[in-house]
mmCIF file of C-alpha atoms in Angstrom:
data_model
loop_
_atom_site.group_PDB
_atom_site.id
_atom_site.type_symbol
_atom_site.label_atom_id
_atom_site.label_comp_id
_atom_site.label_asym_id
_atom_site.label_seq_id
_atom_site.Cartn_x
_atom_site.Cartn_y
_atom_site.Cartn_z
ATOM 1 C CA UNK A 20 0.158 -0.149 0.431
ATOM 2 C CA UNK A 21 1.378 3.767 -0.635
ATOM 3 C CA UNK A 22 0.406 4.675 2.062
ATOM 4 C CA UNK A 23 2.226 2.357 4.082
ATOM 5 C CA UNK A 24 5.715 2.593 2.333
ATOM 6 C CA UNK A 25 8.738 4.284 4.274
ATOM 7 C CA UNK A 26 8.972 8.143 2.605
ATOM 8 C CA UNK A 27 12.290 9.466 3.064
ATOM 9 C CA UNK A 28 10.522 12.355 3.555
ATOM 10 C CA UNK A 29 11.626 14.117 6.720
ATOM 11 C CA UNK A 30 10.236 17.664 8.254
ATOM 12 C CA UNK A 31 11.621 20.458 8.768
ATOM 13 C CA UNK A 32 8.763 22.552 11.740
ATOM 14 C CA UNK A 33 9.131 25.846 10.324
ATOM 15 C CA UNK A 34 6.892 28.455 8.355
ATOM 16 C CA UNK A 35 6.134 27.374 5.294
ATOM 17 C CA UNK A 36 7.866 23.925 6.636
ATOM 18 C CA UNK A 37 10.469 22.576 4.435
ATOM 19 C CA UNK A 38 11.598 19.047 4.024
ATOM 20 C CA UNK A 39 14.396 16.502 3.107
ATOM 21 C CA UNK A 40 14.050 13.660 0.863
ATOM 22 C CA UNK A 41 16.761 11.142 0.241
ATOM 23 C CA UNK A 42 17.195 9.839 -2.568
ATOM 24 C CA UNK A 43 19.223 7.044 -5.022
ATOM 25 C CA UNK A 44 20.933 7.131 -7.866
ATOM 26 C CA UNK A 45 18.748 4.743 -10.347
ATOM 27 C CA UNK A 46 16.499 5.220 -13.095
ATOM 28 C CA UNK A 47 13.672 6.769 -11.446
ATOM 29 C CA UNK A 48 11.577 4.629 -13.658
ATOM 30 C CA UNK A 49 12.986 2.431 -11.093
ATOM 31 C CA UNK A 50 11.649 3.892 -7.767
ATOM 32 C CA UNK A 51 9.362 6.536 -8.935
ATOM 33 C CA UNK A 52 6.087 3.600 -8.043
ATOM 34 C CA UNK A 53 7.036 3.448 -4.780
ATOM 35 C CA UNK A 54 8.070 6.558 -3.704
ATOM 36 C CA UNK A 55 4.714 7.371 -1.418
ATOM 37 C CA UNK A 56 2.435 10.829 -2.264
ATOM 38 C CA UNK A 57 3.393 12.545 0.135
ATOM 39 C CA UNK A 58 6.702 13.021 -0.744
ATOM 40 C CA UNK A 59 5.537 13.751 -4.132
ATOM 41 C CA UNK A 60 3.125 16.370 -2.691
ATOM 42 C CA UNK A 61 6.109 17.796 -0.880
ATOM 43 C CA UNK A 62 7.865 17.659 -3.910
ATOM 44 C CA UNK A 63 4.809 19.084 -6.478
ATOM 45 C CA UNK A 64 4.169 21.837 -3.453
ATOM 46 C CA UNK A 65 7.705 23.580 -2.581
ATOM 47 C CA UNK A 66 8.563 26.695 -4.477
ATOM 48 C CA UNK A 67 12.429 25.829 -4.003
ATOM 49 C CA UNK A 68 14.375 22.884 -4.444
ATOM 50 C CA UNK A 69 17.613 22.355 -3.363
ATOM 51 C CA UNK A 70 19.826 18.991 -4.641
ATOM 52 C CA UNK A 71 22.684 16.836 -4.105
ATOM 53 C CA UNK A 72 24.850 18.587 -7.114
ATOM 54 C CA UNK A 73 23.138 20.196 -9.166
ATOM 55 C CA UNK A 74 23.289 17.462 -12.266
ATOM 56 C CA UNK A 75 22.042 20.532 -15.031
ATOM 57 C CA UNK A 76 24.644 22.373 -15.456
ATOM 58 C CA UNK A 77 27.182 21.841 -17.768
ATOM 59 C CA UNK A 78 30.108 22.842 -15.524
ATOM 60 C CA UNK A 79 29.008 20.516 -12.545
ATOM 61 C CA UNK A 80 29.650 17.511 -15.521
ATOM 62 C CA UNK A 81 32.892 18.722 -16.471
ATOM 63 C CA UNK A 82 34.182 18.780 -13.199
ATOM 64 C CA UNK A 83 32.609 15.490 -12.465
ATOM 65 C CA UNK A 84 33.953 14.097 -15.465
ATOM 66 C CA UNK A 85 37.131 16.443 -14.851
ATOM 67 C CA UNK A 86 37.819 14.983 -11.569
ATOM 68 C CA UNK A 87 37.799 11.281 -12.583
ATOM 69 C CA UNK A 88 40.679 11.658 -14.453
ATOM 70 C CA UNK A 89 44.593 10.512 -12.994
ATOM 71 C CA UNK A 90 47.036 13.178 -12.963
ATOM 72 C CA UNK A 91 48.262 14.190 -16.484
ATOM 73 C CA UNK A 92 50.142 11.400 -18.103
ATOM 74 C CA UNK A 93 49.137 9.254 -15.953
ATOM 75 C CA UNK A 94 47.629 6.195 -17.140
ATOM 76 C CA UNK A 95 45.473 3.189 -15.667
ATOM 77 C CA UNK A 96 48.002 0.836 -17.147
ATOM 78 C CA UNK A 97 50.632 2.442 -14.476
ATOM 79 C CA UNK A 98 48.847 2.286 -11.642
ATOM 80 C CA UNK A 99 47.104 -0.709 -11.358
ATOM 81 C CA UNK A 100 48.999 -3.793 -11.389
ATOM 82 C CA UNK A 101 48.662 -5.706 -14.904
ATOM 83 C CA UNK A 102 46.830 -9.199 -13.667
ATOM 84 C CA UNK A 103 44.139 -6.702 -13.004
ATOM 85 C CA UNK A 104 44.489 -4.154 -16.067
ATOM 86 C CA UNK A 105 44.390 -7.092 -18.395
ATOM 87 C CA UNK A 106 41.443 -8.517 -16.990
ATOM 88 C CA UNK A 107 39.656 -4.870 -16.832
ATOM 89 C CA UNK A 108 40.535 -4.702 -20.492
ATOM 90 C CA UNK A 109 39.412 -7.890 -21.329
ATOM 91 C CA UNK A 110 35.898 -7.537 -19.665
ATOM 92 C CA UNK A 111 35.157 -3.954 -21.648
ATOM 93 C CA UNK A 112 35.883 -5.640 -24.413
ATOM 94 C CA UNK A 113 33.317 -7.941 -23.608
ATOM 95 C CA UNK A 114 30.561 -5.400 -22.617
ATOM 96 C CA UNK A 115 31.576 -3.494 -26.471
ATOM 97 C CA UNK A 116 30.846 -7.208 -27.743
ATOM 98 C CA UNK A 117 27.609 -7.474 -25.439
ATOM 99 C CA UNK A 118 25.979 -4.266 -25.651
ATOM 100 C CA UNK A 119 24.485 -4.527 -29.033
ATOM 101 C CA UNK A 120 22.475 -7.637 -27.975
ATOM 102 C CA UNK A 121 21.913 -5.527 -24.446
ATOM 103 C CA UNK A 122 20.104 -2.702 -25.567
ATOM 104 C CA UNK A 123 16.497 -1.865 -25.868
ATOM 105 C CA UNK A 124 14.631 -1.010 -28.694
ATOM 106 C CA UNK A 125 12.752 1.661 -28.008
ATOM 107 C CA UNK A 126 16.635 3.057 -27.129
ATOM 108 C CA UNK A 127 16.935 2.083 -30.584
ATOM 109 C CA UNK A 128 14.729 3.910 -31.958
ATOM 110 C CA UNK A 129 15.912 7.105 -30.260
ATOM 111 C CA UNK A 130 18.586 6.791 -31.956
ATOM 112 C CA UNK A 131 21.500 4.804 -29.595
ATOM 113 C CA UNK A 132 23.742 2.526 -30.953
ATOM 114 C CA UNK A 133 25.843 0.938 -28.506
ATOM 115 C CA UNK A 134 28.820 2.384 -29.241
ATOM 116 C CA UNK A 135 27.801 5.436 -29.046
ATOM 117 C CA UNK A 136 26.724 4.492 -25.431
ATOM 118 C CA UNK A 137 29.616 2.580 -24.934
ATOM 119 C CA UNK A 138 31.490 5.830 -25.741
ATOM 120 C CA UNK A 139 29.637 7.573 -23.707
ATOM 121 C CA UNK A 140 29.991 5.657 -20.085
ATOM 122 C CA UNK A 141 33.604 4.126 -21.092
ATOM 123 C CA UNK A 142 35.032 6.610 -22.940
ATOM 124 C CA UNK A 143 38.977 7.214 -21.454
ATOM 125 C CA UNK A 144 38.965 4.906 -19.416
ATOM 126 C CA UNK A 145 42.678 4.526 -18.996
ATOM 127 C CA UNK A 146 42.654 7.951 -17.895
ATOM 128 C CA UNK A 147 39.970 7.612 -14.605
ATOM 129 C CA UNK A 148 41.301 7.039 -11.415
ATOM 130 C CA UNK A 149 41.182 3.264 -9.740
ATOM 131 C CA UNK A 150 37.628 3.971 -7.916
ATOM 132 C CA UNK A 151 36.437 5.511 -10.807
ATOM 133 C CA UNK A 152 36.677 3.364 -12.952
ATOM 134 C CA UNK A 153 34.964 0.490 -10.384
ATOM 135 C CA UNK A 154 32.072 2.839 -10.101
ATOM 136 C CA UNK A 155 32.404 2.362 -14.057
ATOM 137 C CA UNK A 156 32.563 -1.442 -14.311
ATOM 138 C CA UNK A 157 29.369 -1.966 -11.362
ATOM 139 C CA UNK A 158 27.082 -0.267 -13.990
ATOM 140 C CA UNK A 159 27.767 -2.168 -17.525
ATOM 141 C CA UNK A 160 25.525 -5.082 -16.638
ATOM 142 C CA UNK A 161 22.780 -5.493 -19.091
ATOM 143 C CA UNK A 162 20.476 -4.183 -16.541
ATOM 144 C CA UNK A 163 21.997 -0.627 -16.604
ATOM 145 C CA UNK A 164 22.457 -0.392 -19.653
ATOM 146 C CA UNK A 165 18.851 -1.347 -20.092
ATOM 147 C CA UNK A 166 18.116 1.765 -18.260
ATOM 148 C CA UNK A 167 20.522 4.341 -20.026
ATOM 149 C CA UNK A 168 18.397 7.296 -21.195
ATOM 150 C CA UNK A 169 16.628 7.571 -18.413
ATOM 151 C CA UNK A 170 17.753 10.188 -15.650
ATOM 152 C CA UNK A 171 18.602 8.808 -12.327
ATOM 153 C CA UNK A 172 16.660 10.144 -9.710
ATOM 154 C CA UNK A 173 17.880 13.210 -8.095
ATOM 155 C CA UNK A 174 18.475 14.189 -12.583
ATOM 156 C CA UNK A 175 14.417 13.392 -12.766
ATOM 157 C CA UNK A 176 13.497 15.434 -9.975
ATOM 158 C CA UNK A 177 15.922 18.485 -10.927
ATOM 159 C CA UNK A 178 14.615 18.414 -14.647
ATOM 160 C CA UNK A 179 11.260 18.367 -13.150
ATOM 161 C CA UNK A 180 12.180 21.643 -10.897
ATOM 162 C CA UNK A 181 13.175 23.199 -13.615
ATOM 163 C CA UNK A 182 10.266 22.918 -15.639
ATOM 164 C CA UNK A 183 7.430 23.999 -13.201
ATOM 165 C CA UNK A 184 10.100 27.384 -12.752
ATOM 166 C CA UNK A 185 11.090 26.129 -9.116
ATOM 167 C CA UNK A 186 13.681 28.113 -7.450
ATOM 168 C CA UNK A 187 16.804 25.504 -7.782
ATOM 169 C CA UNK A 188 20.121 25.525 -5.563
ATOM 170 C CA UNK A 189 22.991 22.318 -3.975
ATOM 171 C CA UNK A 190 24.414 21.659 -1.141
ATOM 172 C CA UNK A 191 27.288 20.244 -2.168
ATOM 173 C CA UNK A 192 30.355 21.065 -4.516
ATOM 174 C CA UNK A 193 31.462 18.635 -6.999
ATOM 175 C CA UNK A 194 35.352 19.144 -4.912
ATOM 176 C CA UNK A 195 32.897 17.847 -1.907
ATOM 177 C CA UNK A 196 32.059 14.819 -3.624
ATOM 178 C CA UNK A 197 34.799 13.914 -6.008
ATOM 179 C CA UNK A 198 37.938 14.205 -3.133
ATOM 180 C CA UNK A 199 36.920 12.034 -0.153
ATOM 181 C CA UNK A 200 36.302 9.200 -3.597
ATOM 182 C CA UNK A 201 40.136 10.069 -4.561
ATOM 183 C CA UNK A 202 41.744 10.149 -1.425
ATOM 184 C CA UNK A 203 41.608 6.502 -1.287
ATOM 185 C CA UNK A 204 44.475 4.264 -1.384
ATOM 186 C CA UNK A 205 44.883 1.269 -3.963
ATOM 187 C CA UNK A 206 43.460 -1.198 -1.370
ATOM 188 C CA UNK A 207 40.497 0.184 -0.118
ATOM 189 C CA UNK A 208 39.095 0.658 -3.474
#
Protein backbone atom coordinates (compact mmCIF):
# COMPACT_ATOMS: atom_id res chain seq x y z
CA UNK A 1 0.00 0.00 0.00
CA UNK A 2 1.27 3.45 -0.93
CA UNK A 3 0.32 4.81 2.50
CA UNK A 4 2.45 2.20 4.27
CA UNK A 5 5.68 2.83 2.35
CA UNK A 6 8.64 4.52 4.03
CA UNK A 7 8.67 7.93 2.40
CA UNK A 8 12.30 8.89 3.04
CA UNK A 9 10.77 12.31 3.67
CA UNK A 10 11.58 14.29 6.77
CA UNK A 11 9.76 17.48 7.73
CA UNK A 12 11.60 20.44 9.19
CA UNK A 13 8.99 22.23 11.25
CA UNK A 14 9.02 25.89 10.30
CA UNK A 15 6.69 28.25 8.47
CA UNK A 16 6.46 27.37 5.65
CA UNK A 17 7.65 23.80 6.30
CA UNK A 18 10.82 22.48 4.71
CA UNK A 19 11.38 18.90 3.68
CA UNK A 20 14.38 16.66 3.37
CA UNK A 21 14.02 13.77 0.93
CA UNK A 22 16.56 10.97 0.55
CA UNK A 23 17.19 9.96 -3.06
CA UNK A 24 19.09 7.15 -4.73
CA UNK A 25 21.23 7.27 -7.88
CA UNK A 26 19.24 4.88 -10.04
CA UNK A 27 16.98 5.42 -13.06
CA UNK A 28 13.87 7.08 -11.65
CA UNK A 29 11.60 4.52 -13.33
CA UNK A 30 12.96 1.84 -10.98
CA UNK A 31 11.75 3.67 -7.88
CA UNK A 32 9.09 6.21 -8.92
CA UNK A 33 6.12 3.90 -8.29
CA UNK A 34 7.42 3.25 -4.77
CA UNK A 35 7.74 6.88 -3.76
CA UNK A 36 4.75 7.67 -1.53
CA UNK A 37 2.30 10.40 -2.40
CA UNK A 38 3.32 12.58 0.56
CA UNK A 39 6.81 12.90 -0.94
CA UNK A 40 5.48 13.69 -4.41
CA UNK A 41 3.05 16.21 -2.94
CA UNK A 42 5.80 17.94 -0.95
CA UNK A 43 7.83 18.27 -4.15
CA UNK A 44 4.85 19.60 -6.14
CA UNK A 45 4.01 22.19 -3.47
CA UNK A 46 7.58 23.39 -2.99
CA UNK A 47 8.86 26.63 -4.49
CA UNK A 48 12.57 26.04 -3.89
CA UNK A 49 14.34 22.71 -4.33
CA UNK A 50 17.95 21.93 -3.43
CA UNK A 51 19.77 18.87 -4.70
CA UNK A 52 22.99 17.14 -3.72
CA UNK A 53 24.63 18.48 -6.90
CA UNK A 54 23.23 20.58 -9.73
CA UNK A 55 23.16 17.89 -12.43
CA UNK A 56 21.61 20.33 -14.91
CA UNK A 57 24.67 22.62 -14.78
CA UNK A 58 27.24 21.94 -17.54
CA UNK A 59 30.05 23.06 -15.18
CA UNK A 60 29.04 20.37 -12.66
CA UNK A 61 29.16 17.65 -15.34
CA UNK A 62 32.49 18.94 -16.66
CA UNK A 63 33.99 19.12 -13.16
CA UNK A 64 32.75 15.60 -12.35
CA UNK A 65 34.41 14.32 -15.53
CA UNK A 66 37.69 16.13 -14.80
CA UNK A 67 37.93 14.98 -11.20
CA UNK A 68 37.82 11.36 -12.30
CA UNK A 69 41.05 11.63 -14.29
CA UNK A 70 44.48 10.54 -13.18
CA UNK A 71 47.17 13.24 -13.01
CA UNK A 72 48.45 14.45 -16.38
CA UNK A 73 50.71 11.92 -18.04
CA UNK A 74 49.41 8.96 -15.99
CA UNK A 75 47.33 6.08 -17.35
CA UNK A 76 45.46 3.30 -15.60
CA UNK A 77 48.03 0.85 -16.91
CA UNK A 78 50.65 2.74 -14.85
CA UNK A 79 48.77 2.34 -11.56
CA UNK A 80 47.01 -1.03 -11.76
CA UNK A 81 48.74 -4.38 -11.36
CA UNK A 82 49.25 -5.90 -14.82
CA UNK A 83 46.90 -8.87 -14.25
CA UNK A 84 44.03 -6.65 -13.05
CA UNK A 85 44.57 -4.27 -15.95
CA UNK A 86 44.42 -7.16 -18.46
CA UNK A 87 41.26 -8.60 -16.84
CA UNK A 88 39.65 -5.16 -16.94
CA UNK A 89 40.54 -4.68 -20.60
CA UNK A 90 39.15 -8.14 -21.49
CA UNK A 91 35.96 -7.40 -19.55
CA UNK A 92 35.45 -4.06 -21.31
CA UNK A 93 36.03 -5.76 -24.68
CA UNK A 94 33.34 -8.30 -23.68
CA UNK A 95 30.91 -5.54 -22.64
CA UNK A 96 31.49 -3.68 -25.91
CA UNK A 97 30.77 -6.89 -27.83
CA UNK A 98 27.61 -7.65 -25.81
CA UNK A 99 26.20 -4.14 -25.63
CA UNK A 100 24.25 -4.27 -28.93
CA UNK A 101 22.32 -7.29 -27.65
CA UNK A 102 21.68 -5.59 -24.29
CA UNK A 103 20.03 -2.52 -25.80
CA UNK A 104 16.27 -2.25 -26.02
CA UNK A 105 14.26 -1.58 -29.19
CA UNK A 106 13.11 1.66 -27.53
CA UNK A 107 16.72 2.81 -27.12
CA UNK A 108 17.45 2.00 -30.75
CA UNK A 109 14.26 3.84 -31.77
CA UNK A 110 15.58 6.94 -29.99
CA UNK A 111 18.76 6.76 -32.05
CA UNK A 112 21.04 5.28 -29.38
CA UNK A 113 23.81 3.15 -30.83
CA UNK A 114 25.81 0.63 -28.82
CA UNK A 115 29.18 2.14 -29.80
CA UNK A 116 28.00 5.62 -28.84
CA UNK A 117 26.63 4.37 -25.52
CA UNK A 118 29.79 2.42 -24.73
CA UNK A 119 31.94 5.47 -25.44
CA UNK A 120 29.63 7.71 -23.40
CA UNK A 121 30.04 5.41 -20.39
CA UNK A 122 33.53 3.99 -20.78
CA UNK A 123 35.25 6.47 -23.08
CA UNK A 124 38.66 7.56 -21.79
CA UNK A 125 38.61 4.76 -19.19
CA UNK A 126 42.37 4.35 -19.38
CA UNK A 127 42.82 7.87 -17.98
CA UNK A 128 40.42 7.44 -15.05
CA UNK A 129 41.36 6.82 -11.45
CA UNK A 130 40.75 3.24 -10.25
CA UNK A 131 37.81 4.16 -7.96
CA UNK A 132 35.93 5.74 -10.88
CA UNK A 133 36.72 2.79 -13.15
CA UNK A 134 35.31 0.48 -10.47
CA UNK A 135 32.08 2.51 -10.34
CA UNK A 136 31.94 2.55 -14.15
CA UNK A 137 32.40 -1.24 -14.38
CA UNK A 138 29.63 -1.75 -11.82
CA UNK A 139 27.26 0.18 -14.11
CA UNK A 140 28.16 -1.82 -17.22
CA UNK A 141 25.62 -4.58 -16.71
CA UNK A 142 22.78 -5.65 -18.98
CA UNK A 143 20.15 -4.28 -16.57
CA UNK A 144 21.90 -0.91 -16.31
CA UNK A 145 22.45 -0.66 -20.05
CA UNK A 146 18.75 -1.34 -20.71
CA UNK A 147 17.85 1.64 -18.52
CA UNK A 148 20.31 4.08 -20.09
CA UNK A 149 18.57 7.14 -21.43
CA UNK A 150 16.29 7.25 -18.37
CA UNK A 151 17.48 9.95 -15.93
CA UNK A 152 18.47 9.01 -12.40
CA UNK A 153 16.03 10.14 -9.71
CA UNK A 154 18.02 13.27 -8.77
CA UNK A 155 18.26 14.42 -12.38
CA UNK A 156 14.61 13.63 -13.07
CA UNK A 157 13.52 15.72 -10.07
CA UNK A 158 15.88 18.55 -11.12
CA UNK A 159 14.45 18.51 -14.65
CA UNK A 160 10.91 18.52 -13.22
CA UNK A 161 11.81 21.42 -10.93
CA UNK A 162 13.09 23.40 -13.92
CA UNK A 163 10.04 22.52 -15.97
CA UNK A 164 7.79 23.70 -13.13
CA UNK A 165 9.92 26.88 -12.81
CA UNK A 166 10.97 26.17 -9.25
CA UNK A 167 14.06 27.84 -7.85
CA UNK A 168 16.84 25.26 -7.57
CA UNK A 169 20.24 24.95 -5.96
CA UNK A 170 22.80 22.46 -4.71
CA UNK A 171 24.05 21.69 -1.21
CA UNK A 172 27.41 20.26 -2.31
CA UNK A 173 30.17 21.15 -4.70
CA UNK A 174 31.74 18.58 -7.01
CA UNK A 175 34.98 18.75 -5.04
CA UNK A 176 33.17 17.66 -1.87
CA UNK A 177 32.20 14.41 -3.61
CA UNK A 178 35.34 13.96 -5.65
CA UNK A 179 38.12 14.48 -3.12
CA UNK A 180 36.99 11.79 -0.65
CA UNK A 181 36.71 9.19 -3.43
CA UNK A 182 39.99 10.24 -4.98
CA UNK A 183 41.61 10.02 -1.54
CA UNK A 184 40.98 6.28 -1.27
CA UNK A 185 44.14 4.23 -1.66
CA UNK A 186 44.36 1.29 -4.05
CA UNK A 187 43.69 -1.38 -1.40
CA UNK A 188 40.55 0.47 -0.27
CA UNK A 189 39.31 0.65 -3.87
